[in-house]
């Protein structure tokens, strides 16, 4: 037997931040592409317009990033819990989630991880967001600030290796961000991830166990339901 339950997964401040951030990053990518390849691309009316749009979008994304950090760190105080993988995530969860994305999903198997308000991200999401939000985004923003203020920050630019190095690093970081964005959108289609980011709520199925017994927690697995092999392992542990 199973029943459907609704959980409030994404609060409205995070949903607003997410779509502002996503829109800003897309605009940054499009305008940045025209700035990098002006002879090939003409997305905006002129090269000057592309630079102005790029700078404005960069400022908006930087402000929204600050809001995201303040909300999770100061208001909710859940930044570390949500975005830093724990020992069990590293030992078991990463491999299990990778196998799901590469193989089990295409065989019709359910995801080994089900989000809750306190545990929104699976181990692979945690690892990816940790790299993107704490390394990639700050570096993109920092190099962007240097390029936006070449004259007043000339000494810092020279300390970093010169303007050509900063431009090349900013471009490579932007390419990495584009790769993450494409992967993020694709993986979002493998589950019901888009709807909660629109309305906040997610519907999950709760499956009743065949036998009522104390729950046995399998390392690295926070399930609403188990795979058949894990169900057998649970039964064996309960009868032992």
GROMACS .gro file of C-alpha atoms in nm, residues 13 16-18 20-21 24-25 28 54-71 133 137 141 145 148:
model
   32
   13UNK     CA    1   1.262   3.327  -0.093
   16UNK     CA    2   1.261   3.377  -0.618
   17UNK     CA    3   1.640   3.368  -0.577
   18UNK     CA    4   1.670   3.059  -0.797
   20UNK     CA    5   1.658   3.545  -1.068
   21UNK     CA    6   1.993   3.369  -1.046
   24UNK     CA    7   2.100   3.630  -1.470
   25UNK     CA    8   2.341   3.347  -1.548
   28UNK     CA    9   2.566   3.650  -1.860
   54UNK     CA   10   2.682   4.170  -1.911
   55UNK     CA   11   2.794   4.410  -1.639
   56UNK     CA   12   2.438   4.472  -1.519
   57UNK     CA   13   2.356   4.100  -1.508
   58UNK     CA   14   2.681   4.034  -1.323
   59UNK     CA   15   2.589   4.285  -1.053
   60UNK     CA   16   2.240   4.134  -1.018
   61UNK     CA   17   2.378   3.779  -0.988
   62UNK     CA   18   2.633   3.897  -0.730
   63UNK     CA   19   2.358   4.056  -0.521
   64UNK     CA   20   2.139   3.747  -0.548
   65UNK     CA   21   2.434   3.528  -0.447
   66UNK     CA   22   2.479   3.742  -0.135
   67UNK     CA   23   2.109   3.702  -0.058
   68UNK     CA   24   2.135   3.323  -0.096
   69UNK     CA   25   2.431   3.307   0.140
   70UNK     CA   26   2.267   3.536   0.396
   71UNK     CA   27   1.937   3.342   0.388
  133UNK     CA   28   2.845   2.784  -0.504
  137UNK     CA   29   3.064   3.134  -0.846
  141UNK     CA   30   3.243   3.705  -0.951
  145UNK     CA   31   3.492   4.253  -1.055
  148UNK     CA   32   3.491   4.568  -1.440
   0.00000   0.00000   0.00000
